[in-house]
PDB file of C-alpha atoms in Angstrom:
ATOM      1  CA  MET G 244      16.540   1.348   0.502  1.00  0.00           C
ATOM      2  CA  LEU G 245      17.496  -2.304   0.894  1.00  0.00           C
ATOM      3  CA  ALA G 246      15.893  -4.917  -1.375  1.00  0.00           C
ATOM      4  CA  GLN G 247      13.948  -6.407   1.539  1.00  0.00           C
ATOM      5  CA  GLN G 248      12.564  -2.982   2.535  1.00  0.00           C
ATOM      6  CA  ARG G 249      11.690  -2.204  -1.078  1.00  0.00           C
ATOM      7  CA  GLN G 250       9.879  -5.505  -1.509  1.00  0.00           C
ATOM      8  CA  GLN G 251       7.922  -4.946   1.696  1.00  0.00           C
ATOM      9  CA  THR G 252       6.869  -1.527   0.412  1.00  0.00           C
ATOM     10  CA  ILE G 253       5.749  -3.075  -2.884  1.00  0.00           C
ATOM     11  CA  LEU G 254       3.775  -5.765  -1.063  1.00  0.00           C
ATOM     12  CA  GLU G 255       2.026  -3.175   1.096  1.00  0.00           C
ATOM     13  CA  ARG G 256       1.033  -1.219  -2.032  1.00  0.00           C
ATOM     14  CA  VAL G 257      -0.388  -4.356  -3.644  1.00  0.00           C
ATOM     15  CA  ARG G 258      -2.370  -5.306  -0.565  1.00  0.00           C
ATOM     16  CA  SER G 259      -3.798  -1.823  -0.050  1.00  0.00           C
ATOM     17  CA  ASN G 260      -4.554  -1.024  -3.704  1.00  0.00           C
ATOM     18  CA  GLY G 261      -5.169  -4.472  -5.135  1.00  0.00           C
ATOM     19  CA  GLY G 262      -2.344  -4.054  -7.631  1.00  0.00           C
ATOM     20  CA  VAL G 263       0.644  -1.974  -8.744  1.00  0.00           C
ATOM     21  CA  ARG G 264       2.232  -0.882 -12.021  1.00  0.00           C
ATOM     22  CA  VAL G 265       5.932  -1.216 -12.701  1.00  0.00           C
ATOM     23  CA  ALA G 266       6.123   2.338 -14.047  1.00  0.00           C
ATOM     24  CA  ASP G 267       4.569   3.781 -10.872  1.00  0.00           C
ATOM     25  CA  LEU G 268       6.962   1.835  -8.645  1.00  0.00           C
ATOM     26  CA  VAL G 269       9.993   2.957 -10.683  1.00  0.00           C
ATOM     27  CA  ARG G 270       8.936   6.556 -10.215  1.00  0.00           C
ATOM     28  CA  GLU G 271       8.046   6.202  -6.524  1.00  0.00           C
ATOM     29  CA  LEU G 272      11.053   4.152  -5.404  1.00  0.00           C
ATOM     30  CA  GLY G 273      13.660   5.715  -7.663  1.00  0.00           C
ATOM     31  CA  VAL G 274      15.080   2.464  -9.015  1.00  0.00           C
ATOM     32  CA  SER G 275      15.271   0.896 -12.457  1.00  0.00           C
ATOM     33  CA  ASP G 276      12.543  -0.945 -14.297  1.00  0.00           C
ATOM     34  CA  MET G 277      14.640  -4.127 -14.124  1.00  0.00           C
ATOM     35  CA  THR G 278      15.037  -3.838 -10.351  1.00  0.00           C
ATOM     36  CA  ILE G 279      11.287  -3.591  -9.844  1.00  0.00           C
ATOM     37  CA  ARG G 280      10.658  -6.551 -12.123  1.00  0.00           C
ATOM     38  CA  ARG G 281      13.158  -8.625 -10.148  1.00  0.00           C
ATOM     39  CA  ASP G 282      11.423  -7.625  -6.902  1.00  0.00           C
ATOM     40  CA  LEU G 283       8.062  -8.677  -8.322  1.00  0.00           C
ATOM     41  CA  GLU G 284       9.554 -11.963  -9.460  1.00  0.00           C
ATOM     42  CA  VAL G 285      10.863 -12.659  -5.944  1.00  0.00           C
ATOM     43  CA  LEU G 286       7.513 -11.829  -4.340  1.00  0.00           C
ATOM     44  CA  ALA G 287       5.628 -13.935  -6.903  1.00  0.00           C
ATOM     45  CA  GLU G 288       7.922 -16.918  -6.291  1.00  0.00           C
ATOM     46  CA  ARG G 289       7.174 -16.611  -2.582  1.00  0.00           C
ATOM     47  CA  GLY G 290       3.463 -16.749  -3.365  1.00  0.00           C
ATOM     48  CA  LEU G 291       2.775 -13.241  -2.059  1.00  0.00           C
ATOM     49  CA  LEU G 292       1.393 -11.656  -5.239  1.00  0.00           C
ATOM     50  CA  GLU G 293       0.662 -12.458  -8.876  1.00  0.00           C
ATOM     51  CA  LYS G 294       2.735 -10.973 -11.678  1.00  0.00           C
ATOM     52  CA  VAL G 295       0.724  -9.599 -14.590  1.00  0.00           C
ATOM     53  CA  HIS G 296       1.622  -7.674 -17.728  1.00  0.00           C
ATOM     54  CA  GLY G 297       3.088  -4.327 -16.599  1.00  0.00           C
ATOM     55  CA  GLY G 298       2.836  -4.930 -12.876  1.00  0.00           C
ATOM     56  CA  ALA G 299       1.369  -7.183 -10.210  1.00  0.00           C
ATOM     57  CA  THR G 300      -1.933  -7.870  -8.487  1.00  0.00           C
ATOM     58  CA  ALA G 301      -3.004  -9.201  -5.123  1.00  0.00           C
ATOM     59  CA  LEU G 302      -3.648 -12.914  -5.014  1.00  0.00           C
ATOM     60  CA  GLY G 303      -7.251 -13.756  -5.798  1.00  0.00           C
ATOM     61  CA  PRO G 304      -9.166 -16.834  -4.708  1.00  0.00           C
ATOM     62  CA  GLY G 305      -7.554 -20.201  -5.313  1.00  0.00           C
ATOM     63  CA  SER G 306      -7.755 -21.609  -8.797  1.00  0.00           C
ATOM     64  CA  THR G 307     -10.014 -24.452  -7.648  1.00  0.00           C
ATOM     65  CA  GLU G 308     -12.258 -22.408  -5.335  1.00  0.00           C
ATOM     66  CA  GLU G 309     -15.829 -22.623  -6.606  1.00  0.00           C
ATOM     67  CA  PRO G 310     -18.404 -20.500  -4.761  1.00  0.00           C
ATOM     68  CA  GLY G 311     -21.984 -21.748  -4.829  1.00  0.00           C
ATOM     69  CA  PHE G 312     -24.594 -20.221  -7.123  1.00  0.00           C
ATOM     70  CA  THR G 313     -26.286 -18.275  -4.313  1.00  0.00           C
ATOM     71  CA  ALA G 314     -23.021 -16.695  -3.187  1.00  0.00           C
ATOM     72  CA  LYS G 315     -22.030 -15.700  -6.711  1.00  0.00           C
ATOM     73  CA  SER G 316     -25.459 -14.290  -7.560  1.00  0.00           C
ATOM     74  CA  ALA G 317     -25.060 -11.687  -4.796  1.00  0.00           C
ATOM     75  CA  ARG G 318     -21.876 -10.248  -6.357  1.00  0.00           C
ATOM     76  CA  GLN G 319     -21.777  -7.362  -8.864  1.00  0.00           C
ATOM     77  CA  GLN G 320     -25.533  -7.537  -9.378  1.00  0.00           C
ATOM     78  CA  GLN G 321     -25.807  -4.152 -11.075  1.00  0.00           C
ATOM     79  CA  GLU G 322     -22.939  -4.845 -13.457  1.00  0.00           C
ATOM     80  CA  LYS G 323     -24.337  -8.257 -14.375  1.00  0.00           C
ATOM     81  CA  GLU G 324     -27.734  -6.764 -15.109  1.00  0.00           C
ATOM     82  CA  ILE G 325     -26.230  -4.109 -17.391  1.00  0.00           C
ATOM     83  CA  ILE G 326     -24.158  -6.720 -19.210  1.00  0.00           C
ATOM     84  CA  ALA G 327     -27.124  -9.098 -19.551  1.00  0.00           C
ATOM     85  CA  ARG G 328     -29.312  -6.366 -21.024  1.00  0.00           C
ATOM     86  CA  ARG G 329     -26.659  -5.568 -23.629  1.00  0.00           C
ATOM     87  CA  ALA G 330     -26.069  -9.239 -24.408  1.00  0.00           C
ATOM     88  CA  ALA G 331     -29.782  -9.809 -24.998  1.00  0.00           C
ATOM     89  CA  GLY G 332     -29.607  -7.280 -27.819  1.00  0.00           C
ATOM     90  CA  LEU G 333     -27.425  -9.730 -29.753  1.00  0.00           C
ATOM     91  CA  VAL G 334     -30.178 -12.378 -29.884  1.00  0.00           C
ATOM     92  CA  ARG G 335     -32.547 -12.462 -32.859  1.00  0.00           C
ATOM     93  CA  PRO G 336     -35.929 -14.233 -32.880  1.00  0.00           C
ATOM     94  CA  GLY G 337     -35.921 -17.661 -34.447  1.00  0.00           C
ATOM     95  CA  THR G 338     -32.321 -18.517 -33.561  1.00  0.00           C
ATOM     96  CA  ALA G 339     -30.706 -21.226 -31.454  1.00  0.00           C
ATOM     97  CA  VAL G 340     -28.627 -20.060 -28.504  1.00  0.00           C
ATOM     98  CA  ALA G 341     -26.705 -21.817 -25.755  1.00  0.00           C
ATOM     99  CA  LEU G 342     -26.323 -20.418 -22.254  1.00  0.00           C
ATOM    100  CA  SER G 343     -23.682 -22.019 -20.065  1.00  0.00           C
ATOM    101  CA  ALA G 344     -23.934 -22.010 -16.283  1.00  0.00           C
ATOM    102  CA  GLY G 345     -23.252 -18.771 -14.436  1.00  0.00           C
ATOM    103  CA  THR G 346     -24.977 -15.915 -12.680  1.00  0.00           C
ATOM    104  CA  THR G 347     -24.509 -13.509 -15.604  1.00  0.00           C
ATOM    105  CA  THR G 348     -26.040 -15.987 -18.054  1.00  0.00           C
ATOM    106  CA  TRP G 349     -28.831 -16.485 -15.507  1.00  0.00           C
ATOM    107  CA  ALA G 350     -29.455 -12.722 -15.609  1.00  0.00           C
ATOM    108  CA  LEU G 351     -29.382 -12.893 -19.417  1.00  0.00           C
ATOM    109  CA  ALA G 352     -32.037 -15.627 -19.436  1.00  0.00           C
ATOM    110  CA  ARG G 353     -34.504 -13.240 -17.791  1.00  0.00           C
ATOM    111  CA  HIS G 354     -33.986 -10.811 -20.682  1.00  0.00           C
ATOM    112  CA  LEU G 355     -34.653 -13.510 -23.265  1.00  0.00           C
ATOM    113  CA  ILE G 356     -38.028 -14.767 -22.056  1.00  0.00           C
ATOM    114  CA  ALA G 357     -39.881 -12.441 -24.439  1.00  0.00           C
ATOM    115  CA  VAL G 358     -37.852 -13.369 -27.543  1.00  0.00           C
ATOM    116  CA  PRO G 359     -40.087 -15.381 -29.917  1.00  0.00           C
ATOM    117  CA  GLU G 360     -39.246 -18.707 -31.582  1.00  0.00           C
ATOM    118  CA  LEU G 361     -36.100 -19.242 -29.572  1.00  0.00           C
ATOM    119  CA  THR G 362     -34.324 -22.554 -29.064  1.00  0.00           C
ATOM    120  CA  VAL G 363     -32.220 -22.608 -25.894  1.00  0.00           C
ATOM    121  CA  ILE G 364     -29.564 -25.174 -24.988  1.00  0.00           C
ATOM    122  CA  THR G 365     -28.246 -24.970 -21.432  1.00  0.00           C
ATOM    123  CA  ASN G 366     -26.405 -27.018 -18.817  1.00  0.00           C
ATOM    124  CA  SER G 367     -27.558 -24.615 -16.075  1.00  0.00           C
ATOM    125  CA  ILE G 368     -30.410 -25.617 -13.791  1.00  0.00           C
ATOM    126  CA  PRO G 369     -31.200 -21.987 -12.771  1.00  0.00           C
ATOM    127  CA  VAL G 370     -31.207 -20.841 -16.419  1.00  0.00           C
ATOM    128  CA  ALA G 371     -33.607 -23.636 -17.392  1.00  0.00           C
ATOM    129  CA  GLU G 372     -35.794 -22.726 -14.420  1.00  0.00           C
ATOM    130  CA  VAL G 373     -36.141 -19.124 -15.678  1.00  0.00           C
ATOM    131  CA  PHE G 374     -37.617 -20.347 -18.944  1.00  0.00           C
ATOM    132  CA  HIS G 375     -39.723 -23.003 -17.210  1.00  0.00           C
ATOM    133  CA  ARG G 376     -41.367 -20.345 -15.042  1.00  0.00           C
ATOM    134  CA  ASN G 377     -42.021 -18.128 -18.076  1.00  0.00           C
ATOM    135  CA  PRO G 378     -43.268 -20.562 -20.747  1.00  0.00           C
ATOM    136  CA  ARG G 379     -43.887 -19.773 -24.421  1.00  0.00           C
ATOM    137  CA  PRO G 380     -45.424 -22.234 -26.913  1.00  0.00           C
ATOM    138  CA  ASP G 381     -42.908 -21.190 -29.584  1.00  0.00           C
ATOM    139  CA  ARG G 382     -39.815 -21.797 -27.420  1.00  0.00           C
ATOM    140  CA  THR G 383     -37.785 -25.000 -27.057  1.00  0.00           C
ATOM    141  CA  VAL G 384     -35.485 -25.479 -24.063  1.00  0.00           C
ATOM    142  CA  VAL G 385     -33.005 -28.356 -23.907  1.00  0.00           C
ATOM    143  CA  LEU G 386     -31.421 -29.020 -20.518  1.00  0.00           C
ATOM    144  CA  THR G 387     -28.457 -31.367 -20.682  1.00  0.00           C
ATOM    145  CA  GLY G 388     -28.115 -34.121 -18.153  1.00  0.00           C
ATOM    146  CA  GLY G 389     -24.987 -34.556 -16.091  1.00  0.00           C
ATOM    147  CA  VAL G 390     -23.474 -34.251 -12.637  1.00  0.00           C
ATOM    148  CA  ARG G 391     -24.425 -31.145 -10.684  1.00  0.00           C
ATOM    149  CA  THR G 392     -21.640 -28.774  -9.542  1.00  0.00           C
ATOM    150  CA  PRO G 393     -21.691 -26.183  -6.690  1.00  0.00           C
ATOM    151  CA  SER G 394     -22.535 -23.529  -9.314  1.00  0.00           C
ATOM    152  CA  ASP G 395     -25.587 -25.570 -10.419  1.00  0.00           C
ATOM    153  CA  ALA G 396     -24.031 -26.601 -13.721  1.00  0.00           C
ATOM    154  CA  LEU G 397     -24.629 -30.049 -15.212  1.00  0.00           C
ATOM    155  CA  VAL G 398     -21.283 -31.437 -16.356  1.00  0.00           C
ATOM    156  CA  GLY G 399     -19.424 -34.619 -17.211  1.00  0.00           C
ATOM    157  CA  PRO G 400     -19.782 -37.331 -19.869  1.00  0.00           C
ATOM    158  CA  VAL G 401     -23.594 -37.224 -20.017  1.00  0.00           C
ATOM    159  CA  ALA G 402     -23.598 -33.461 -20.608  1.00  0.00           C
ATOM    160  CA  VAL G 403     -20.796 -33.707 -23.178  1.00  0.00           C
ATOM    161  CA  ALA G 404     -22.622 -36.452 -25.082  1.00  0.00           C
ATOM    162  CA  ALA G 405     -25.831 -34.388 -25.132  1.00  0.00           C
ATOM    163  CA  ILE G 406     -24.060 -31.332 -26.528  1.00  0.00           C
ATOM    164  CA  ARG G 407     -21.765 -33.100 -29.010  1.00  0.00           C
ATOM    165  CA  ARG G 408     -24.307 -33.432 -31.843  1.00  0.00           C
ATOM    166  CA  LEU G 409     -25.890 -30.013 -31.376  1.00  0.00           C
ATOM    167  CA  HIS G 410     -25.234 -26.785 -33.273  1.00  0.00           C
ATOM    168  CA  VAL G 411     -26.234 -23.294 -32.094  1.00  0.00           C
ATOM    169  CA  ASP G 412     -25.948 -19.842 -33.579  1.00  0.00           C
ATOM    170  CA  THR G 413     -24.547 -18.196 -30.455  1.00  0.00           C
ATOM    171  CA  LEU G 414     -23.084 -19.366 -27.162  1.00  0.00           C
ATOM    172  CA  PHE G 415     -23.149 -17.067 -24.147  1.00  0.00           C
ATOM    173  CA  LEU G 416     -20.374 -18.479 -21.981  1.00  0.00           C
ATOM    174  CA  GLY G 417     -20.179 -17.645 -18.296  1.00  0.00           C
ATOM    175  CA  VAL G 418     -16.609 -17.698 -17.000  1.00  0.00           C
ATOM    176  CA  HIS G 419     -14.896 -17.701 -13.608  1.00  0.00           C
ATOM    177  CA  GLY G 420     -12.026 -15.562 -14.854  1.00  0.00           C
ATOM    178  CA  MET G 421     -10.170 -14.207 -17.865  1.00  0.00           C
ATOM    179  CA  SER G 422      -6.548 -13.267 -18.380  1.00  0.00           C
ATOM    180  CA  VAL G 423      -3.980 -12.926 -21.123  1.00  0.00           C
ATOM    181  CA  ARG G 424      -1.992 -15.881 -19.800  1.00  0.00           C
ATOM    182  CA  ALA G 425      -4.817 -18.348 -19.110  1.00  0.00           C
ATOM    183  CA  GLY G 426      -7.655 -17.163 -21.343  1.00  0.00           C
ATOM    184  CA  PHE G 427     -11.218 -17.855 -20.125  1.00  0.00           C
ATOM    185  CA  THR G 428     -11.152 -20.212 -17.160  1.00  0.00           C
ATOM    186  CA  THR G 429     -13.193 -22.208 -14.650  1.00  0.00           C
ATOM    187  CA  PRO G 430     -12.295 -23.751 -11.271  1.00  0.00           C
ATOM    188  CA  ASN G 431     -14.049 -27.016 -12.199  1.00  0.00           C
ATOM    189  CA  LEU G 432     -12.296 -29.503 -14.507  1.00  0.00           C
ATOM    190  CA  LEU G 433     -15.475 -31.290 -15.578  1.00  0.00           C
ATOM    191  CA  GLU G 434     -17.227 -27.990 -16.247  1.00  0.00           C
ATOM    192  CA  SER G 435     -14.302 -26.939 -18.423  1.00  0.00           C
ATOM    193  CA  GLU G 436     -14.722 -30.052 -20.573  1.00  0.00           C
ATOM    194  CA  THR G 437     -18.455 -29.440 -20.934  1.00  0.00           C
ATOM    195  CA  ASP G 438     -17.974 -25.766 -21.736  1.00  0.00           C
ATOM    196  CA  ARG G 439     -15.395 -26.575 -24.413  1.00  0.00           C
ATOM    197  CA  GLU G 440     -17.989 -28.800 -26.068  1.00  0.00           C
ATOM    198  CA  LEU G 441     -20.412 -25.855 -26.045  1.00  0.00           C
ATOM    199  CA  VAL G 442     -17.742 -23.660 -27.667  1.00  0.00           C
ATOM    200  CA  THR G 443     -17.301 -26.256 -30.423  1.00  0.00           C
ATOM    201  CA  ALA G 444     -21.072 -26.337 -31.021  1.00  0.00           C
ATOM    202  CA  ALA G 445     -21.404 -22.568 -31.443  1.00  0.00           C
ATOM    203  CA  GLY G 446     -21.117 -20.422 -34.528  1.00  0.00           C
ATOM    204  CA  ARG G 447     -20.430 -17.352 -32.379  1.00  0.00           C
ATOM    205  CA  LEU G 448     -18.865 -17.148 -28.916  1.00  0.00           C
ATOM    206  CA  VAL G 449     -19.978 -14.303 -26.634  1.00  0.00           C
ATOM    207  CA  ILE G 450     -18.413 -13.820 -23.187  1.00  0.00           C
ATOM    208  CA  PRO G 451     -20.538 -11.745 -20.768  1.00  0.00           C
ATOM    209  CA  ALA G 452     -18.135 -11.054 -17.883  1.00  0.00           C
ATOM    210  CA  ASP G 453     -17.986  -8.227 -15.338  1.00  0.00           C
ATOM    211  CA  HIS G 454     -14.745  -6.400 -14.572  1.00  0.00           C
ATOM    212  CA  THR G 455     -13.910  -8.490 -11.487  1.00  0.00           C
ATOM    213  CA  LYS G 456     -13.264 -11.495 -13.743  1.00  0.00           C
ATOM    214  CA  TRP G 457     -10.153  -9.831 -15.202  1.00  0.00           C
ATOM    215  CA  ASN G 458      -6.935 -11.483 -13.970  1.00  0.00           C
ATOM    216  CA  THR G 459      -8.913 -14.072 -12.028  1.00  0.00           C
ATOM    217  CA  VAL G 460      -7.644 -17.504 -13.028  1.00  0.00           C
ATOM    218  CA  GLY G 461      -9.379 -20.856 -12.582  1.00  0.00           C
ATOM    219  CA  ILE G 462      -7.548 -24.156 -12.790  1.00  0.00           C
ATOM    220  CA  SER G 463      -8.711 -25.030 -16.301  1.00  0.00           C
ATOM    221  CA  THR G 464      -8.840 -23.032 -19.541  1.00  0.00           C
ATOM    222  CA  ILE G 465     -12.068 -23.200 -21.536  1.00  0.00           C
ATOM    223  CA  ALA G 466     -10.962 -21.034 -24.453  1.00  0.00           C
ATOM    224  CA  GLU G 467      -8.273 -18.534 -25.387  1.00  0.00           C
ATOM    225  CA  LEU G 468      -9.107 -14.821 -25.518  1.00  0.00           C
ATOM    226  CA  THR G 469      -8.690 -14.940 -29.298  1.00  0.00           C
ATOM    227  CA  GLU G 470     -11.540 -17.452 -29.617  1.00  0.00           C
ATOM    228  CA  ALA G 471     -14.149 -14.963 -28.390  1.00  0.00           C
ATOM    229  CA  ASP G 472     -16.145 -13.201 -31.081  1.00  0.00           C
ATOM    230  CA  VAL G 473     -17.546 -10.739 -28.541  1.00  0.00           C
ATOM    231  CA  VAL G 474     -16.664  -9.882 -24.924  1.00  0.00           C
ATOM    232  CA  ILE G 475     -19.202  -7.802 -23.003  1.00  0.00           C
ATOM    233  CA  SER G 476     -18.066  -6.165 -19.771  1.00  0.00           C
ATOM    234  CA  ASP G 477     -18.886  -3.096 -17.682  1.00  0.00           C
ATOM    235  CA  ALA G 478     -17.428   0.360 -17.138  1.00  0.00           C
ATOM    236  CA  GLY G 479     -15.262  -0.896 -14.251  1.00  0.00           C
ATOM    237  CA  LEU G 480     -13.039  -2.874 -16.623  1.00  0.00           C
ATOM    238  CA  PRO G 481      -9.510  -1.408 -16.278  1.00  0.00           C
ATOM    239  CA  GLU G 482      -7.799   0.226 -19.226  1.00  0.00           C
ATOM    240  CA  ASP G 483      -5.133  -2.453 -19.600  1.00  0.00           C
ATOM    241  CA  ALA G 484      -7.848  -5.113 -19.800  1.00  0.00           C
ATOM    242  CA  ARG G 485      -9.700  -3.103 -22.444  1.00  0.00           C
ATOM    243  CA  MET G 486      -6.556  -2.862 -24.540  1.00  0.00           C
ATOM    244  CA  GLU G 487      -5.788  -6.582 -24.258  1.00  0.00           C
ATOM    245  CA  LEU G 488      -9.340  -7.692 -25.004  1.00  0.00           C
ATOM    246  CA  ALA G 489      -9.820  -5.233 -27.850  1.00  0.00           C
ATOM    247  CA  GLU G 490      -6.632  -6.553 -29.438  1.00  0.00           C
ATOM    248  CA  ARG G 491      -7.320 -10.255 -28.930  1.00  0.00           C
ATOM    249  CA  ALA G 492     -11.109 -10.768 -29.025  1.00  0.00           C
ATOM    250  CA  GLY G 493     -13.191 -10.088 -32.104  1.00  0.00           C
ATOM    251  CA  GLU G 494     -15.064  -7.221 -30.407  1.00  0.00           C
ATOM    252  CA  LEU G 495     -15.141  -5.655 -26.947  1.00  0.00           C
ATOM    253  CA  ILE G 496     -18.392  -4.068 -25.796  1.00  0.00           C
ATOM    254  CA  ILE G 497     -18.510  -1.941 -22.651  1.00  0.00           C
ATOM    255  CA  ALA G 498     -22.104  -2.014 -21.483  1.00  0.00           C
ATOM    256  CA  GLU G 499     -23.339   1.301 -20.098  1.00  0.00           C
ATOM    257  CA  GLY G 500     -26.388   2.086 -18.012  1.00  0.00           C
ATOM    258  CA  SER G 501     -27.734   1.605 -14.523  1.00  0.00           C
TER     259      SER G 501
END
């Protein structure tokens, strides 16, 4: 098989399956590991796929593409609910928590409305609205100011200044994507700056992220995988992602349920 034919076969596999492994291609095409890696390099340089550890994946959305809150809230609803329920179990009464913007943190907020004596810091309008609609006299909610993004986050210098002097026990950080190369990312540069300030303010960093976030890369890194104390994902998280996260993050939790 000529190199061009082989590369076309590889590309078809990636497009139909969403990704390929080097070992599987070596076995299927009867060529060396090095040959396959060179083919993947050529296809990646042409912008036709993305090389990842041990293989390649189909190209995801652009690194600056930022779907609106409504669009994102319709995706992976069951997985987000399972993750949110598990994340809520990490919150103790009488503590201060921060919830960044995101549809998974929005789902988490609904599980925290019954927790007594909670202080909540958030730059998410929908998250603040959850607590506003379910008031408790022993709860304090601080909504940062800032410029509103398509994902209903408040970001920029005003938000950063509001967060800078605060300290919380736990931050639940919603992310656009996570990968070994880029860490935890967002497609919005101003949101990245604001989220990094939240990370600095937190004693513990928890990442609630469903399996579709793996190998999705936004334009800006918020934190490295090694900075996460806990990553909570769902049963759809692939085995290679579990191995990487278990090795790099403090703890990986696979939330089960329905």
